[in-house]
PDB file of C-alpha atoms in Angstrom:
ATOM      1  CA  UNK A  64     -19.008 -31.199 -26.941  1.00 63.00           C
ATOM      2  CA  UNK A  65     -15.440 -31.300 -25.526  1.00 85.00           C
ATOM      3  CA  UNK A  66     -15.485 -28.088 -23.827  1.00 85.00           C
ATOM      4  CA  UNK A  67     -18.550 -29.117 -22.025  1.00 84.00           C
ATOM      5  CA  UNK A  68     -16.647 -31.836 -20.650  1.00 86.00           C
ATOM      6  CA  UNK A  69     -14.086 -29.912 -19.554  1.00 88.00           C
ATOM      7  CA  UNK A  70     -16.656 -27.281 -18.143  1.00 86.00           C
ATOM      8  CA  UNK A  71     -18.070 -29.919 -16.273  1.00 85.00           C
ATOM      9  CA  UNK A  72     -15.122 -31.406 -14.953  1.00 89.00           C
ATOM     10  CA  UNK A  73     -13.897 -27.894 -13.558  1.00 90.00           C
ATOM     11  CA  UNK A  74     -17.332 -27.194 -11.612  1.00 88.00           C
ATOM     12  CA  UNK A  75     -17.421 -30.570 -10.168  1.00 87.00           C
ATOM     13  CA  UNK A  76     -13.440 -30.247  -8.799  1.00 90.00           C
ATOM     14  CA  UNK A  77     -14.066 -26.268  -7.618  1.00 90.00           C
ATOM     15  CA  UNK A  78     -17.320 -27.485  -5.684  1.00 89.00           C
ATOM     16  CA  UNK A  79     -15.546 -30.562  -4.335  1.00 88.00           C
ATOM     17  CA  UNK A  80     -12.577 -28.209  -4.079  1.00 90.00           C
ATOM     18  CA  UNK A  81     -14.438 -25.517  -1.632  1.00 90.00           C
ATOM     19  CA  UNK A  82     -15.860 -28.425   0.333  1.00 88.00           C
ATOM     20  CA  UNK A  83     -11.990 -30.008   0.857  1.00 90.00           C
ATOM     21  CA  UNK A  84     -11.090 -25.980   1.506  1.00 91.00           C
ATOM     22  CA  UNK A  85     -13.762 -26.071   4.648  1.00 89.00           C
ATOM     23  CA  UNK A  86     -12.441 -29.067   5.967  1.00 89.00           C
ATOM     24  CA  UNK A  87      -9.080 -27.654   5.965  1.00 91.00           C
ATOM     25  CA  UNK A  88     -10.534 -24.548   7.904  1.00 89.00           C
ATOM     26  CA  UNK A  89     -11.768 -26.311  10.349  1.00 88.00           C
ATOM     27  CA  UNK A  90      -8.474 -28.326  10.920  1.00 91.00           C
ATOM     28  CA  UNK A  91      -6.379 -25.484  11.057  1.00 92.00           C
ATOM     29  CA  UNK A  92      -8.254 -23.828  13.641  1.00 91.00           C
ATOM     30  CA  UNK A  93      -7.479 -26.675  15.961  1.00 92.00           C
ATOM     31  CA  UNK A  94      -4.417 -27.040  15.031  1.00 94.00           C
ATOM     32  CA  UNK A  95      -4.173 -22.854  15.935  1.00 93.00           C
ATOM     33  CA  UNK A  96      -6.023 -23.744  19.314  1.00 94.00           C
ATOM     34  CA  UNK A  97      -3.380 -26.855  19.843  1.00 95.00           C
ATOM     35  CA  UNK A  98      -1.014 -24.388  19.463  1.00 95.00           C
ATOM     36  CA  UNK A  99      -1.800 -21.810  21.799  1.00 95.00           C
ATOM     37  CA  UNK A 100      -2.140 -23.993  24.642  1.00 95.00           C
ATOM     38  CA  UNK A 101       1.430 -24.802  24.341  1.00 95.00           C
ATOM     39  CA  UNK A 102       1.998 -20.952  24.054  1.00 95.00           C
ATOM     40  CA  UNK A 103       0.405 -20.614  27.183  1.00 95.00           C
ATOM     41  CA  UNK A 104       1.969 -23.231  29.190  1.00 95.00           C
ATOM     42  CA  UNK A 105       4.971 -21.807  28.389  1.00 94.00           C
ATOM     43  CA  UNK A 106       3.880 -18.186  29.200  1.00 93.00           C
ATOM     44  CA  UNK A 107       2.960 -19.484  32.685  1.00 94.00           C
ATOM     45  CA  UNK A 108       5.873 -21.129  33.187  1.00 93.00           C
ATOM     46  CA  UNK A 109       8.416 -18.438  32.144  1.00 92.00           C
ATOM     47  CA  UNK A 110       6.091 -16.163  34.395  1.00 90.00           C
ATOM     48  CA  UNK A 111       5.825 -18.765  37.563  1.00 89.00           C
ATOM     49  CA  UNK A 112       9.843 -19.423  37.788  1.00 91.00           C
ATOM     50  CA  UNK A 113      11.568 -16.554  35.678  1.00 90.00           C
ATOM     51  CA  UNK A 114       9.555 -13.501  35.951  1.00 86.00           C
ATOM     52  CA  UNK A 115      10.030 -13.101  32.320  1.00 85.00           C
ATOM     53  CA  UNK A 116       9.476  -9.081  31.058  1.00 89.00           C
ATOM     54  CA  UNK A 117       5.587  -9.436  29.200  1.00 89.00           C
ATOM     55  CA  UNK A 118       7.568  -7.785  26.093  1.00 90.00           C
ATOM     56  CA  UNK A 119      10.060 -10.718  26.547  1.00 93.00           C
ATOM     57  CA  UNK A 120       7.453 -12.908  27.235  1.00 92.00           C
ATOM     58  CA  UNK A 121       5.346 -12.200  23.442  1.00 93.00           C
ATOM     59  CA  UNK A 122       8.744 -12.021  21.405  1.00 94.00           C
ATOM     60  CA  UNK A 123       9.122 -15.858  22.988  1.00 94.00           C
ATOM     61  CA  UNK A 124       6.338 -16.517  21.900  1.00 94.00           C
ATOM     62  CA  UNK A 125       6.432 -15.553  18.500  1.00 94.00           C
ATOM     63  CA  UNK A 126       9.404 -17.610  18.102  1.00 94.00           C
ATOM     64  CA  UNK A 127       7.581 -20.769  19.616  1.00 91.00           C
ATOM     65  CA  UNK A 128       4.304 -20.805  17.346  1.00 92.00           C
ATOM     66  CA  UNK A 129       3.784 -19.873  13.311  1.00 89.00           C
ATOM     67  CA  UNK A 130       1.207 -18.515  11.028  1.00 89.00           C
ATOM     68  CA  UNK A 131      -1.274 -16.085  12.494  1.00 92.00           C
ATOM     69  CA  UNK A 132      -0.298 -16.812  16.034  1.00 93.00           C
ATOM     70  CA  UNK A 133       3.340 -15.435  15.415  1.00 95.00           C
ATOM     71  CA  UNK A 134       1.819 -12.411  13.593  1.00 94.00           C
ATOM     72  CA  UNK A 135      -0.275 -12.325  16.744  1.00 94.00           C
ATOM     73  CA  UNK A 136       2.373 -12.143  19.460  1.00 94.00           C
ATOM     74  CA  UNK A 137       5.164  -9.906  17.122  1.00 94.00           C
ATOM     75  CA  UNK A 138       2.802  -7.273  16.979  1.00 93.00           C
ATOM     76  CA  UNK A 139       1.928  -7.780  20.799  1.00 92.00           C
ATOM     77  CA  UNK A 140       5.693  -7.440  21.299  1.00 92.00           C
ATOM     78  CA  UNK A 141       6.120  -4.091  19.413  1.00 92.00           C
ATOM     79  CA  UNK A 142       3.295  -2.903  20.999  1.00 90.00           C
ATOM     80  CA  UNK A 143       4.247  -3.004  24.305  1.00 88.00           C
ATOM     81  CA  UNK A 144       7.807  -2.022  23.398  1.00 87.00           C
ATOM     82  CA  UNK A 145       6.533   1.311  21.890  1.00 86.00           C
ATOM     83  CA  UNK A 146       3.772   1.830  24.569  1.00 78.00           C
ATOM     84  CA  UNK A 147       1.355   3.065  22.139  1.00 68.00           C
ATOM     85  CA  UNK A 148      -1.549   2.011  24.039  1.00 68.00           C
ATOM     86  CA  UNK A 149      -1.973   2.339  28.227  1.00 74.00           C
ATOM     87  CA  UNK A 150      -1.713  -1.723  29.104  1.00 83.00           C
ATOM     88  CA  UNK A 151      -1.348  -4.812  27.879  1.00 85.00           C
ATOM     89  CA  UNK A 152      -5.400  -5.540  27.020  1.00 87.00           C
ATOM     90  CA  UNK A 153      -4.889  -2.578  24.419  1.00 90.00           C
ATOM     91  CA  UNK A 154      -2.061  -3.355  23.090  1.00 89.00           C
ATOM     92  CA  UNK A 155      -3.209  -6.963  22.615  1.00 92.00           C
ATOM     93  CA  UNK A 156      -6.545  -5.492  20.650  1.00 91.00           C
ATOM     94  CA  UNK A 157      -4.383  -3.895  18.628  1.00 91.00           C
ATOM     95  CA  UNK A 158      -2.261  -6.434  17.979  1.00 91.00           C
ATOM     96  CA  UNK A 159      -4.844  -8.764  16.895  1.00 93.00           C
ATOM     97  CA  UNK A 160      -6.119  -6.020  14.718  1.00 92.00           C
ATOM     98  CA  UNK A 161      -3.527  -5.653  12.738  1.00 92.00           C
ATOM     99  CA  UNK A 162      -4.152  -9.724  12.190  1.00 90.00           C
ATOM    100  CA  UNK A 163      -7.103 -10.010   9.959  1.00 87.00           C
ATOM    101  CA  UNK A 164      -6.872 -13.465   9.099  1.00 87.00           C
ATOM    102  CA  UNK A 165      -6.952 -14.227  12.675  1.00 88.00           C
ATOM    103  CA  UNK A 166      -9.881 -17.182  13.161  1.00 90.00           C
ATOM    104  CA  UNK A 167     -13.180 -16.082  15.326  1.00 88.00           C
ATOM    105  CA  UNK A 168     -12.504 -18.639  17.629  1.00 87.00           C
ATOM    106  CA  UNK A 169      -8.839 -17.367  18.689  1.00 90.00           C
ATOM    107  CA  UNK A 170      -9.755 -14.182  19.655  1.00 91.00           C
ATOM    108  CA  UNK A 171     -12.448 -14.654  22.894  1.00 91.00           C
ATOM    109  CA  UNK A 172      -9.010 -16.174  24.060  1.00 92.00           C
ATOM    110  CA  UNK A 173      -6.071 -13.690  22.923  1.00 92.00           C
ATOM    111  CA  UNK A 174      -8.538 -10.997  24.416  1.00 92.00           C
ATOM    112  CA  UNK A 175      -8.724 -12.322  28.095  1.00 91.00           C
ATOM    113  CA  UNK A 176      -4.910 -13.130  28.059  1.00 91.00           C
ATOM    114  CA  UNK A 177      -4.626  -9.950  27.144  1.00 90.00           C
ATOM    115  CA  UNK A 178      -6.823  -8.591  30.111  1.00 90.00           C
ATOM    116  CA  UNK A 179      -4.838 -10.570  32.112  1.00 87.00           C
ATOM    117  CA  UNK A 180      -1.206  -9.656  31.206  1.00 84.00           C
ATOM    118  CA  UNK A 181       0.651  -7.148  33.178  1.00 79.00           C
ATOM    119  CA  UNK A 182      -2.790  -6.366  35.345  1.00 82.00           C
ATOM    120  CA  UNK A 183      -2.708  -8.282  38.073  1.00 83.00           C
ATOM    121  CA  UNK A 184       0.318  -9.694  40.347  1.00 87.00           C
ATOM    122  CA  UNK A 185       1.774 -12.975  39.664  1.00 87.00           C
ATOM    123  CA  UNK A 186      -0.796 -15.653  40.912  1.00 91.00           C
ATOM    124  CA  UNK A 187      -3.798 -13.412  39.597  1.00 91.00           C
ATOM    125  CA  UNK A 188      -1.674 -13.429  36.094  1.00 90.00           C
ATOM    126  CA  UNK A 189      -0.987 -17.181  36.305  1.00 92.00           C
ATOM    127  CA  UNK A 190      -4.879 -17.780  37.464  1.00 94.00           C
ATOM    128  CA  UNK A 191      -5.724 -15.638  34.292  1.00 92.00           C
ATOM    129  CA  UNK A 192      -4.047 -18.218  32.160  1.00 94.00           C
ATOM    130  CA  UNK A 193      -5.284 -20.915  33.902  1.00 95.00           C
ATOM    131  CA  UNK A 194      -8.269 -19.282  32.840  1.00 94.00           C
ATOM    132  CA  UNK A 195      -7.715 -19.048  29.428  1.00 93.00           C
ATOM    133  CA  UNK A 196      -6.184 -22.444  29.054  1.00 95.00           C
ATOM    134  CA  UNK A 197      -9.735 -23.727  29.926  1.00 95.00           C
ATOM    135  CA  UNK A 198     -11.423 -21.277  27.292  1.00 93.00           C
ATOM    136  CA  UNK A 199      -9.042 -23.259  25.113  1.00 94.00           C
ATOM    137  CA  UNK A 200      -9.658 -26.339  26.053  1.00 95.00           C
ATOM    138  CA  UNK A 201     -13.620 -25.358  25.549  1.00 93.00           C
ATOM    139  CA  UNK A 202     -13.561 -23.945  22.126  1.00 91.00           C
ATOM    140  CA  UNK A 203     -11.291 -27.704  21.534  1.00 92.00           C
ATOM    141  CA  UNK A 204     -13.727 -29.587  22.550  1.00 91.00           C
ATOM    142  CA  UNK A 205     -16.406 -28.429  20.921  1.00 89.00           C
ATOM    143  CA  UNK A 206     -14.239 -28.029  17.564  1.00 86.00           C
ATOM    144  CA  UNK A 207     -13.853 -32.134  18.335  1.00 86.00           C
ATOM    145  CA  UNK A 208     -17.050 -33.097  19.416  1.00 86.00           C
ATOM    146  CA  UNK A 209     -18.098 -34.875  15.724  1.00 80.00           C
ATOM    147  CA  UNK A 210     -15.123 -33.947  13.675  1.00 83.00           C
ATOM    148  CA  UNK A 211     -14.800 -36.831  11.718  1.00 84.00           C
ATOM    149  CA  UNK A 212     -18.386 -37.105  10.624  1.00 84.00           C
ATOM    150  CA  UNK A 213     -18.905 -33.383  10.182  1.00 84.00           C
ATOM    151  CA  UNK A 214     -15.148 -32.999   8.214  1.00 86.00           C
ATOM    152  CA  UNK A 215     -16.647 -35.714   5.921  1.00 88.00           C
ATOM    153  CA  UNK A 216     -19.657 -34.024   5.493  1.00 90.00           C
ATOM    154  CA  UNK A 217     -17.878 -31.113   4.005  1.00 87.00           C
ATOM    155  CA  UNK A 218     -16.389 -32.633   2.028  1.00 88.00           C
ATOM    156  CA  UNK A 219     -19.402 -34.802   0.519  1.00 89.00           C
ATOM    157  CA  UNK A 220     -21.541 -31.644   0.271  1.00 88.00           C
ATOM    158  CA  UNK A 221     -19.129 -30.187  -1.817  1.00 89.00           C
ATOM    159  CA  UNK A 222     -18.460 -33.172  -3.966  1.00 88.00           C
ATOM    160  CA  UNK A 223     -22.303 -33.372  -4.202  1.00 90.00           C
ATOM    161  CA  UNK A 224     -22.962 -29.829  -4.659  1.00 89.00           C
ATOM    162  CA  UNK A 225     -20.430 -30.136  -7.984  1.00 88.00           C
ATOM    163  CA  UNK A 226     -22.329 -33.201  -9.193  1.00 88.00           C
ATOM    164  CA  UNK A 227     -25.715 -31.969  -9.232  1.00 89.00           C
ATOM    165  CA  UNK A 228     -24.763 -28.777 -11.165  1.00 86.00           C
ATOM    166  CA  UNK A 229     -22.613 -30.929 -13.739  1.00 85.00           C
ATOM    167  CA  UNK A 230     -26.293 -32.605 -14.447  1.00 87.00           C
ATOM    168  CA  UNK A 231     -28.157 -29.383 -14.414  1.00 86.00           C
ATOM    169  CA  UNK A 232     -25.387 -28.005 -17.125  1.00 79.00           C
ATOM    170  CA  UNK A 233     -25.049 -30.711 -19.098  1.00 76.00           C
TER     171      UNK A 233
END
């Protein structure tokens, strides 16, 4: 009788568990997004008044974000130190590559900045992360639009989801 106690207690936290686990997901990839705004601002900044080298530029930043992003622009940086690949819209494809954890909704972004790194002169580089800022600021907004209710949602499914299987088990 005990263990089915315990049995039940276990399904209901995993199910809640993988609900709370979504949730997180989803808050992580805005958090990612949040993140590489910043990245770019910077970029265009160190491009508009410095002229910063685009191997320079990824090493920076890699030092300026964490997680998956840093992987991200490390393995940008070695690439384009080591010139495996002809430019930098290769070099960022096989960058992100080498990322697999890297979310679905980072890498429409990643791939135009890398289309637009090292390809065009300065304003057409500086336009190109203009351009990508706003594909950021896109994929945001929709991640936002009903956060709250849909984050809770998750969470209740799973919670629910655990419930009803503790009463068909038991």
């Amino acid at each position: 009788m005990n263990a089915k106690w315990i049995g039940a207690i276990f399904v209901l936290v995993s199910c809640g568990g993988f609900g709370f686990s979504i949730a997180r997901g989803y808050r992580q990839r805005e958090r990612l997004l949040h993140q590489l705004l910043n990245v770019l601002e910077t970029m265009a900044s160190e491009l508009e008044y410095r002229l910063t080298p685009l191997p320079e530029l990824s090493r920076k930043a890699a030092r300026d974000t964490c997680g998956v992003l840093r992987d991200v622009f490390a393995n940008l940086a070695r690439e384009l130190d080591w010139q495996s690949e002809p430019d930098a819209g290769s070099c960022m494809r096989a960058a992100m590559d080498k990322c697999h954890d890297l979310p679905a909704c980072l890498r429409r972004p990643l791939r135009l900045l890398g289309q637009t790194l090292g390809r065009f002169d300065l304003p057409g580089q500086l336009k190109g992360i203009k351009a990508v800022q706003e594909s950021c600021r896109r994929e945001l907004a929709r991640l936002e639009r009903n956060r709250d209710a849909r984050l809770r949602s998750y969470q209740t499914l799973g919670l629910c989801a655990g419930a009803a299987l503790v009463i068909l088990l038991v």
